[in-house]
Amino acid sequence: MNRVGDKLMRAMCERSRAVAVAMFARTWGDRRLTHVLANVATSLASAVALIAAALPLSAAEPAKTSEIRDVILMLEKGPLHLRVHVAVGGQSPQDARRASLDRLLKTLDADGDGKLSQREAERSPLFREKQRPKAEAFLQEIGASSAFSRRDMEQRFERFGGETVVYRQNASTSESDNTVFKMLDANKDGVVDATEMQDSVDLLLAKDLDDDECVTLDELAPPPIVPANQLAVPTDEPRPPTSTVADLLRDTNQLALADQLLLKYDKDRNRKLSTDELGWSKERLKTCDTDGDGQLNKKELGGLQKSPVDIELAVDVVRKEGQPMLRTLASLGDRTDGDKYPDLATISLPTAVVTFSSREVDPFEASMTIALRTFNELDVDNNGYLDKDETMTRERFGRGLFDQIDADSDGKIFGEEMKEFIRSRGEPVATTCQITVFDDGAGFFSTLDSNSDRRISMREMRYADKTLVKMQRDDKPGLGEFEPARRYRIEFVRGIFNPFGNPDRPANPRMPQAVVETIKPRPVGPIWFQRWDRNNDGDITWREFLGPRDAFEQLDADRDELIDPKEAESAVTAKAETRKPKTETSTNGQSPNAVRGKTENSLEH
């Protein structure tokens, strides 16, 4: 426990001891009995302290200034209460937004008067406003100040940044998951039998269209292809958005929460929810049942945040060195991932399996990638800048976006102007946390993708048959399409600004490849391992290995045909050992460590 926790626990113990002694003393008034009971109370208080010290909450405390959100996950069999402590770089999103504004003000406020003149404000696209001459004259006539006060800047930041926590939903993965099952069910009998489970590796590898030894959801369930005879008209949103405002995930502060709960769970339409409809125990329902009638009406449903928390998490969408981005503070369900992967938690509940993950992304790099790709698409004459004729196909440019980006008003947008605009406008959005819930259906793909990196690696394919067996829930042979528990995935990611398309797209599993390339797994293993692991899946296969076969077999200690980071590290350790003098020699006169050293030298060159 930390110091605050220690003080609090000591205070609780002393208070418990005092209350117990006073209560018994008043009851019996016996001094000797009072002395005995004092010892008992002390023992009980110590036991309470020991139990509290063992709670998981003390081992993983959220950031002190995090923003607490109580969220309801609308599962089929009843609502699930989630509590999330949200932080952006160790601060609450609102504090991170204020800090960002302070940095910008310090940069722009040349005279240090705490506000921005028109000239100072024009240095940032965030405050740049190009008004008509008549409008400027009118403002001067009525005596209105053209300067930006601190309050004006805060309002502008809020307008561009939006809500500090945004909820989104993606149901497209459920449809794609059905395609995965149909692929595994080779004989089309509606069941993945034992033989098909054993053949799953070959079935998955057959879908590896780019031959990178990983299978993505797009490879398993490719998006529809537009026929060549159909004209594709460029628009601001080339594809229908798959990420929408969340229906499955509701903040308890939302006014429509009670109506949504009644709409989903009120089976008898009496405008109240019973224990059966909620899937709750009587004891749990009592926490919100203010009138004591054994049901929750609309008003009582508005206080659902008072109900017991099922899962509590701490999330920071900005990684700190040596610190996880996502931590499970408390859970009524079982952790099935075994705490194997950082920033990932899979919790099995009686009616569903929920996976929580936090994805590290550089919002500015991702936004720049999208913007520069759009720039290159529109620059049809390849002259290095955009004019208004080239941007006519995008409606947003016609709504004043062109003038906002064109800093020098020369009628041309150059790459540097685009970058400056993206960085300035992306700053407020980068202080937000986007929470997206994915309905993965039966979860065939998400279960095989054990580390939730949106692809099935060679290692995951090797264990696919065992993974599929674990998904069975009944005694019937094989795995049916609707047999597994419903799976949901909730992802936390830092906000990304995208002025030229659907702003939700970066949170989708099928995000543009240009954005995917900016979100790479953290490097693991020695340098040579990182270079040879071409698909960044955390393993080196024989195809990726650049050395001789005997060196591969020597490094592959567990003989699984994969070299993992630990095995690679052992090679580095072994090489260090070769520098120590050894007296042991082999039959050919060379020390075993010398032979091993030659092998390791070949790995580095």
Short mmCIF file of C-alpha atoms in Angstrom, two decimals, residues 74-79 258-274 276-279:
data_model
loop_
_atom_site.label_atom_id
_atom_site.label_comp_id
_atom_site.label_asym_id
_atom_site.label_seq_id
_atom_site.Cartn_x
_atom_site.Cartn_y
_atom_site.Cartn_z
CA MET A 74 -25.54 -3.59 -22.25
CA LEU A 75 -25.03 -7.37 -22.38
CA GLU A 76 -27.79 -9.64 -23.64
CA LYS A 77 -28.51 -11.16 -20.22
CA GLY A 78 -28.28 -7.95 -18.22
CA PRO A 79 -26.21 -4.77 -17.77
CA ALA A 258 -32.89 4.73 -18.24
CA ASP A 259 -34.96 4.70 -21.43
CA GLN A 260 -32.36 2.56 -23.19
CA LEU A 261 -32.31 0.08 -20.30
CA LEU A 262 -36.10 -0.22 -20.34
CA LEU A 263 -36.14 -0.61 -24.11
CA LYS A 264 -33.63 -3.47 -23.99
CA TYR A 265 -34.56 -5.39 -20.82
CA ASP A 266 -38.21 -4.62 -19.98
CA LYS A 267 -39.74 -7.85 -21.32
CA ASP A 268 -43.18 -7.48 -19.70
CA ARG A 269 -43.38 -3.77 -20.64
CA ASN A 270 -44.40 -2.61 -17.17
CA ARG A 271 -41.83 0.23 -17.26
CA LYS A 272 -39.85 -1.45 -14.48
CA LEU A 273 -36.98 -3.92 -14.39
CA SER A 274 -37.03 -6.96 -12.11
CA ASP A 276 -34.87 -11.64 -13.67
CA GLU A 277 -34.85 -8.98 -16.37
CA LEU A 278 -31.63 -7.43 -15.08
CA GLY A 279 -29.94 -10.74 -14.27
#
